Each structure stands twice: as structure tokens, then as C-alpha cells.
mmCIF file of C-alpha atoms in Angstrom:
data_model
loop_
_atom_site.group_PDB
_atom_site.id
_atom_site.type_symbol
_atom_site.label_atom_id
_atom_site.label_comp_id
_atom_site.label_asym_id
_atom_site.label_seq_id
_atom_site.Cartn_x
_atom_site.Cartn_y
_atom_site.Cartn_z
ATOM 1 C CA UNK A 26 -101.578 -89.579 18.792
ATOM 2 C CA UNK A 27 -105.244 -89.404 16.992
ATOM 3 C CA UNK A 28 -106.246 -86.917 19.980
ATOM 4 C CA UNK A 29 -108.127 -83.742 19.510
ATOM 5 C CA UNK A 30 -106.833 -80.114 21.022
ATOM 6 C CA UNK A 31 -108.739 -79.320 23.880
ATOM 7 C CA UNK A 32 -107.785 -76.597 26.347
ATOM 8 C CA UNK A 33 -108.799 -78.336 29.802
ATOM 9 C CA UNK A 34 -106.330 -81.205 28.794
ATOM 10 C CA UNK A 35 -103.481 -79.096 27.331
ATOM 11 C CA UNK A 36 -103.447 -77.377 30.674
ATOM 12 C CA UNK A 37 -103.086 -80.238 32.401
ATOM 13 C CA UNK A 38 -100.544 -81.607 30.660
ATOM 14 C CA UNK A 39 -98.592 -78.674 31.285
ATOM 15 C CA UNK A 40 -99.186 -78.558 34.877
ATOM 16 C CA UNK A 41 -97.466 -81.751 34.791
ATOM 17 C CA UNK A 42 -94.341 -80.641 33.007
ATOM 18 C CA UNK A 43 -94.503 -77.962 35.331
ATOM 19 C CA UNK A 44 -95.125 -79.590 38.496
ATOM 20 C CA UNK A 45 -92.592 -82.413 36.980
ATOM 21 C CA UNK A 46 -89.502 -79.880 37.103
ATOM 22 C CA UNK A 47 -89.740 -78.881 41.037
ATOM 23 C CA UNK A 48 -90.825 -82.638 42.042
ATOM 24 C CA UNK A 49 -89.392 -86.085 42.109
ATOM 25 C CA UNK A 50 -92.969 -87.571 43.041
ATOM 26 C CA UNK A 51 -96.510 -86.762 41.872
ATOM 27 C CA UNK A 52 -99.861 -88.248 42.696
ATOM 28 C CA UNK A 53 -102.337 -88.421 39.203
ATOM 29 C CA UNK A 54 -105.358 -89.217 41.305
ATOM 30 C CA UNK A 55 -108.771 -89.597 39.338
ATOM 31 C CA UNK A 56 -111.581 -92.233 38.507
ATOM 32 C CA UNK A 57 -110.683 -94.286 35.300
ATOM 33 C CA UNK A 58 -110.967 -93.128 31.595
ATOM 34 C CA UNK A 59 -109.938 -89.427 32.963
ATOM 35 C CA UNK A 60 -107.182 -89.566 30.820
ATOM 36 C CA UNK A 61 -104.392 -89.563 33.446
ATOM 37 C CA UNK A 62 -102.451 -91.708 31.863
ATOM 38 C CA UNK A 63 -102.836 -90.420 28.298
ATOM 39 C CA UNK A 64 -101.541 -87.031 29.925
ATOM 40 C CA UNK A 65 -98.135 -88.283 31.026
ATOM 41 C CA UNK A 66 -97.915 -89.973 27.438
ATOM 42 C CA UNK A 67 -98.698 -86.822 25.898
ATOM 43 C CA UNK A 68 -96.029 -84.988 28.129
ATOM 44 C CA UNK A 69 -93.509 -87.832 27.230
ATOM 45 C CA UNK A 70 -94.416 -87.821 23.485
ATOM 46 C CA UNK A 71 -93.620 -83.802 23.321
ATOM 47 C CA UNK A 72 -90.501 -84.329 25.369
ATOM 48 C CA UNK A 73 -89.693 -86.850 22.441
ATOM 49 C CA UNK A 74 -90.275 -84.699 19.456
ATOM 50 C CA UNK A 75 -87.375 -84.127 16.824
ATOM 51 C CA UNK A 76 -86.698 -80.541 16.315
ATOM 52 C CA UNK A 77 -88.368 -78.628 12.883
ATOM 53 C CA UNK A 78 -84.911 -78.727 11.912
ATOM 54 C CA UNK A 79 -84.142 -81.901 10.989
ATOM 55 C CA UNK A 80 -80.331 -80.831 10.230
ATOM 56 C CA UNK A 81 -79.841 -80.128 13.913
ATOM 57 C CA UNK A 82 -77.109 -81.940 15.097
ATOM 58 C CA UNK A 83 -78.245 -82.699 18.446
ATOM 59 C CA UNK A 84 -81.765 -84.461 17.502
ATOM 60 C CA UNK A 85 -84.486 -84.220 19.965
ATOM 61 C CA UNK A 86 -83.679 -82.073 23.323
ATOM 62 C CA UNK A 87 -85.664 -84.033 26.096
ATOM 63 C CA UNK A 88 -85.380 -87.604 25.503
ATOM 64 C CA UNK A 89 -88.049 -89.145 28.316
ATOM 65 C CA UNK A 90 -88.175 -92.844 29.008
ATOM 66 C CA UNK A 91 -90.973 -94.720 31.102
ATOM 67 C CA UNK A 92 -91.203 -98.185 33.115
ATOM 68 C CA UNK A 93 -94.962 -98.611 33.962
ATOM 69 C CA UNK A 94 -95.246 -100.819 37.230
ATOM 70 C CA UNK A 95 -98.787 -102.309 38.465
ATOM 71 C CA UNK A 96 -97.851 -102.899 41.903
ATOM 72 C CA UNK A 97 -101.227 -103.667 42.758
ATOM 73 C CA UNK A 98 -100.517 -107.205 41.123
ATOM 74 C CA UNK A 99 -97.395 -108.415 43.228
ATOM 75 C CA UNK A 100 -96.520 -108.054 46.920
ATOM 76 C CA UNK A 101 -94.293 -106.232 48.270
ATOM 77 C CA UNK A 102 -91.367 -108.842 48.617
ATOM 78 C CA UNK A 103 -91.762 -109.136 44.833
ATOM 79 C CA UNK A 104 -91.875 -105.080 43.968
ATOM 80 C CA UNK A 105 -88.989 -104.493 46.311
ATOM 81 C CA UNK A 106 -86.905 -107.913 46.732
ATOM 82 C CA UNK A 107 -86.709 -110.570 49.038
ATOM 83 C CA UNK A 108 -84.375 -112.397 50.947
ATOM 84 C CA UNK A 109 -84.366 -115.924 51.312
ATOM 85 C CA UNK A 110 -84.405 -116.778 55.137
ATOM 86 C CA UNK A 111 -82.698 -120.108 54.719
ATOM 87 C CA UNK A 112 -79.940 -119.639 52.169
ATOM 88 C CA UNK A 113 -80.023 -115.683 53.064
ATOM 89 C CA UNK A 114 -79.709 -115.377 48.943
ATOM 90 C CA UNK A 115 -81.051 -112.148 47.898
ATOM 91 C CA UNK A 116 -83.978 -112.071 44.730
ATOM 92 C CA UNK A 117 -84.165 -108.525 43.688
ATOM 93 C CA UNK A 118 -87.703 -107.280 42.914
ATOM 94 C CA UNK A 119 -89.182 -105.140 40.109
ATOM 95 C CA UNK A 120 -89.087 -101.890 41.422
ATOM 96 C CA UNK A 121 -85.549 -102.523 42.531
ATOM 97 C CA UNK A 122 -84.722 -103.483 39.337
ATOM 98 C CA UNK A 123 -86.147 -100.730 37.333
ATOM 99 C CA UNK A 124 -84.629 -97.909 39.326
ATOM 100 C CA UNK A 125 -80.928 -99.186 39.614
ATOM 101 C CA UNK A 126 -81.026 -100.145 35.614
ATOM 102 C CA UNK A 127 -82.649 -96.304 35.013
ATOM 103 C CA UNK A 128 -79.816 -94.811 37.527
ATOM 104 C CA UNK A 129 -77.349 -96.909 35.775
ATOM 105 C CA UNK A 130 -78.775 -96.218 32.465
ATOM 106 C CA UNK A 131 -78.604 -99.994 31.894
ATOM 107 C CA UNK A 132 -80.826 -101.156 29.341
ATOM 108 C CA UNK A 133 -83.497 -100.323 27.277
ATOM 109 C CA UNK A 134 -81.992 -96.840 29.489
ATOM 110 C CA UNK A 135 -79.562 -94.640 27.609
ATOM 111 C CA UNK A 136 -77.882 -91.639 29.059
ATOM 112 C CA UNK A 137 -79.614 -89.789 26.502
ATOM 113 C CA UNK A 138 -82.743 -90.167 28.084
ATOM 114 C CA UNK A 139 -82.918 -86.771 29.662
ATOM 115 C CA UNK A 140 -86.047 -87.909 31.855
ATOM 116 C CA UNK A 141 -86.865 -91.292 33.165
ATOM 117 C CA UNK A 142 -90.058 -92.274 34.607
ATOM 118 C CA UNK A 143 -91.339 -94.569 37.057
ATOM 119 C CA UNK A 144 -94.802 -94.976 36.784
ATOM 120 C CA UNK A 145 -97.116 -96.972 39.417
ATOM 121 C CA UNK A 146 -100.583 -97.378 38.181
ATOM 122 C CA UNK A 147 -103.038 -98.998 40.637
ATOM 123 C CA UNK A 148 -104.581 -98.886 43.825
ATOM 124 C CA UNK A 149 -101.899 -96.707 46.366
ATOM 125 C CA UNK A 150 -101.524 -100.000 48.938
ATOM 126 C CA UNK A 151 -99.790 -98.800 52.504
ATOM 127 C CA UNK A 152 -97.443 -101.636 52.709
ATOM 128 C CA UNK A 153 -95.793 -100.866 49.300
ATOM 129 C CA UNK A 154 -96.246 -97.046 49.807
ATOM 130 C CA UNK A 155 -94.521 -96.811 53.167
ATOM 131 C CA UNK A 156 -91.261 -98.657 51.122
ATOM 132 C CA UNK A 157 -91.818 -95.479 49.262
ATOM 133 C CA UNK A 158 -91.912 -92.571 51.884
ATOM 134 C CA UNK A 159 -87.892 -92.091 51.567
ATOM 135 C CA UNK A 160 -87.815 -91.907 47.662
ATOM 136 C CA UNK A 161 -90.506 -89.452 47.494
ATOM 137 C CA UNK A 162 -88.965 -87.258 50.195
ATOM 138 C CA UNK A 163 -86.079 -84.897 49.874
ATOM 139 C CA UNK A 164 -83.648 -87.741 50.400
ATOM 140 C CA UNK A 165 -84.904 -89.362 47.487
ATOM 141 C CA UNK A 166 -83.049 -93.084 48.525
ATOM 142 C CA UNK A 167 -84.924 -96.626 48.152
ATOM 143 C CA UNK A 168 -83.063 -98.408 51.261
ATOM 144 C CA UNK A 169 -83.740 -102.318 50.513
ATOM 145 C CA UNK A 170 -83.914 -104.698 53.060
ATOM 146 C CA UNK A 171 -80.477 -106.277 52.094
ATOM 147 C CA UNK A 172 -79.585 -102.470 52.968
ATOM 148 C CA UNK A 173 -78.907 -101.692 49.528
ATOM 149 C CA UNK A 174 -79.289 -98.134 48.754
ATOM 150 C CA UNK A 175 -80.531 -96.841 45.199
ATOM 151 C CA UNK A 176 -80.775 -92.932 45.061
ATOM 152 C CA UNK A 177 -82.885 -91.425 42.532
ATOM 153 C CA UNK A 178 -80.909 -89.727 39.982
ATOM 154 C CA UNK A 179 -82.246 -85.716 39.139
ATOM 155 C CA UNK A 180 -83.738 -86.651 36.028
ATOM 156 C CA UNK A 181 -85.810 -89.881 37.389
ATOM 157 C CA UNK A 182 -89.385 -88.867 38.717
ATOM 158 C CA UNK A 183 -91.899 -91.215 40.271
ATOM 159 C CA UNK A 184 -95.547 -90.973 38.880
ATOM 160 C CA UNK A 185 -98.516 -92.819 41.092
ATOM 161 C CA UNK A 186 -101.883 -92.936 39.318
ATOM 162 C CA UNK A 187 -104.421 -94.162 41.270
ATOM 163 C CA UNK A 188 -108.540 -93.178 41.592
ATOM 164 C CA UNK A 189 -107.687 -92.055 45.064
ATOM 165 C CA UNK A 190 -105.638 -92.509 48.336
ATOM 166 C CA UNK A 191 -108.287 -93.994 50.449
ATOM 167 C CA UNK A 192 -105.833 -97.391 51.203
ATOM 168 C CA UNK A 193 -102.682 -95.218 51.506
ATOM 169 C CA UNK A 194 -102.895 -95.507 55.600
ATOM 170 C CA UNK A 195 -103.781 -98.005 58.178
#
């Protein structure tokens, strides 16, 4: 990836791997050009490399996947979906979207991909966060207001970067 070793960074790359295998949903909070991004594609590069034996059968071992989501650039109705109070038709919304095609492993998702990532980059906003509170607790479940209900699969993980959390609350 062109980047140089340094220790500070490899560390915290592997704190996320780490911190990726007990968690569904992790906050990468820190001012911009602090490389929070570039850690996560480091992680998801590694997860992606073939094995030194390029006979092996089986190929790479941890195939991870990523939809990046700026949520700070649509509202809510169009991260989660919408319903239309006249006709009462129902207009899915990005987020929505994303996580039932990873769960489905619809396309571009395979089942191969061993880890799939959500990540929302931008300013943590508490009308699309509170959508949120239920997939990043134990019960992992987006509940849309059609009362759809899209459950996070084990190997999907929600990543928020954002500089910090000072919007999160009212």
C-alpha cells in the first residue's frame, strides 16, 4: 500500500482486529489525516492476502468486504427508508440496502466474504445514531419503520469514524 512500518500504527491496527472479533460496533474517533481510515484498510487488506502458498486450495482465509456510507450527506429518511404518506409505497434507503444485500450476500457480497463491513464516516448525527442504538447492542437488529427487521449477521461489523461524539446527543 506504499506505507512505511511503524510500530504506533501496527498496534493499532491490531487493536482493531482485536477489538473487531468481540464487537459488532466500534467508534474510530480522531481529528482528520490520523489515519483512521487507512487503519481499517490496512486490517482489510491483510484479511485479503493470498496465502505464501499459492498451491493452497482454499486461497485467501479471511475474505473482508466494505460499504463506506457518508451519512452526514443524506437524512435520515434517505439512510434508512421512507414511506410515502400518500401512496404508503415504501423507498428503501442506503443503509437498508447495504445491510440486507451484505446479510443476503447479494451483490458485489459473496458468501466468501468472511467479514463484511459497514463503515460510516462523518460527523456521528443523533437522529441517524439513535436508528442505530439496536444494531450496535447485543440484539444487533435494524427495525425499519415499515417494521422490517434486518439482523446483523456474525461476520458483519459496523465501523463509525468520526473526529468526535460531541453531536451524538441532544
Amino acid at each position: 500500500m506504499g506505507l512505511q512500518p511503524d510500530e504506533s500504527f501496527i498496534l493499532k491496527v491490531v487493536q482493531l482486529s482485536e477489538i473487531l472479533d468481540v464487537r459488532h460496533s466500534v467508534f474510530m474517533i480522531g481529528n482528520p489525516g490520523s489515519a483512521k481510515s487507512t487503519i481499517w484498510k490496512v486490517l482489510a487488506a491483510a484479511n485479503n492476502v493470498t496465502p505464501l502458498d499459492e498451491n493452497d486450495p482454499d486461497g485467501p482465509k479471511n475474505l473482508t468486504t466494505e460499504a463506506i456510507v457518508d451519512p452526514k450527506h443524506v437524512i435520515s429518511a434517505e439512510l434508512y427508508g421512507d414511506m410515502n404518506p400518500k401512496t404508503r409505497e415504501w423507498k428503501d434507503g442506503i443503509l437498508a440496502v447495504v445491510m440486507r444485500d451484505m446479510k443476503n450476500n447479494s451483490p458485489p457480497y459473496k458468501v466468501e466474504h468472511t467479514q463484511k463491513w459497514i463503515v460510516l464516516d462523518g460527523d456521528v448525527d443523533p437522529e441517524w445514531v439513535e436508528s442505530l442504538n439496536t444494531v450496535m447492542d447485543d440484539n444487533k437488529v435494524l427495525t425499519l419503520s415499515n417494521n422490517e427487521r434486518i439482523v446483523l449477521r456474525d461476520n458483519m461489523r459496523i465501523i463509525i469514524e468520526a473526529v468526535d461524539l460531541t453531536y451524538a446527543t441532544t
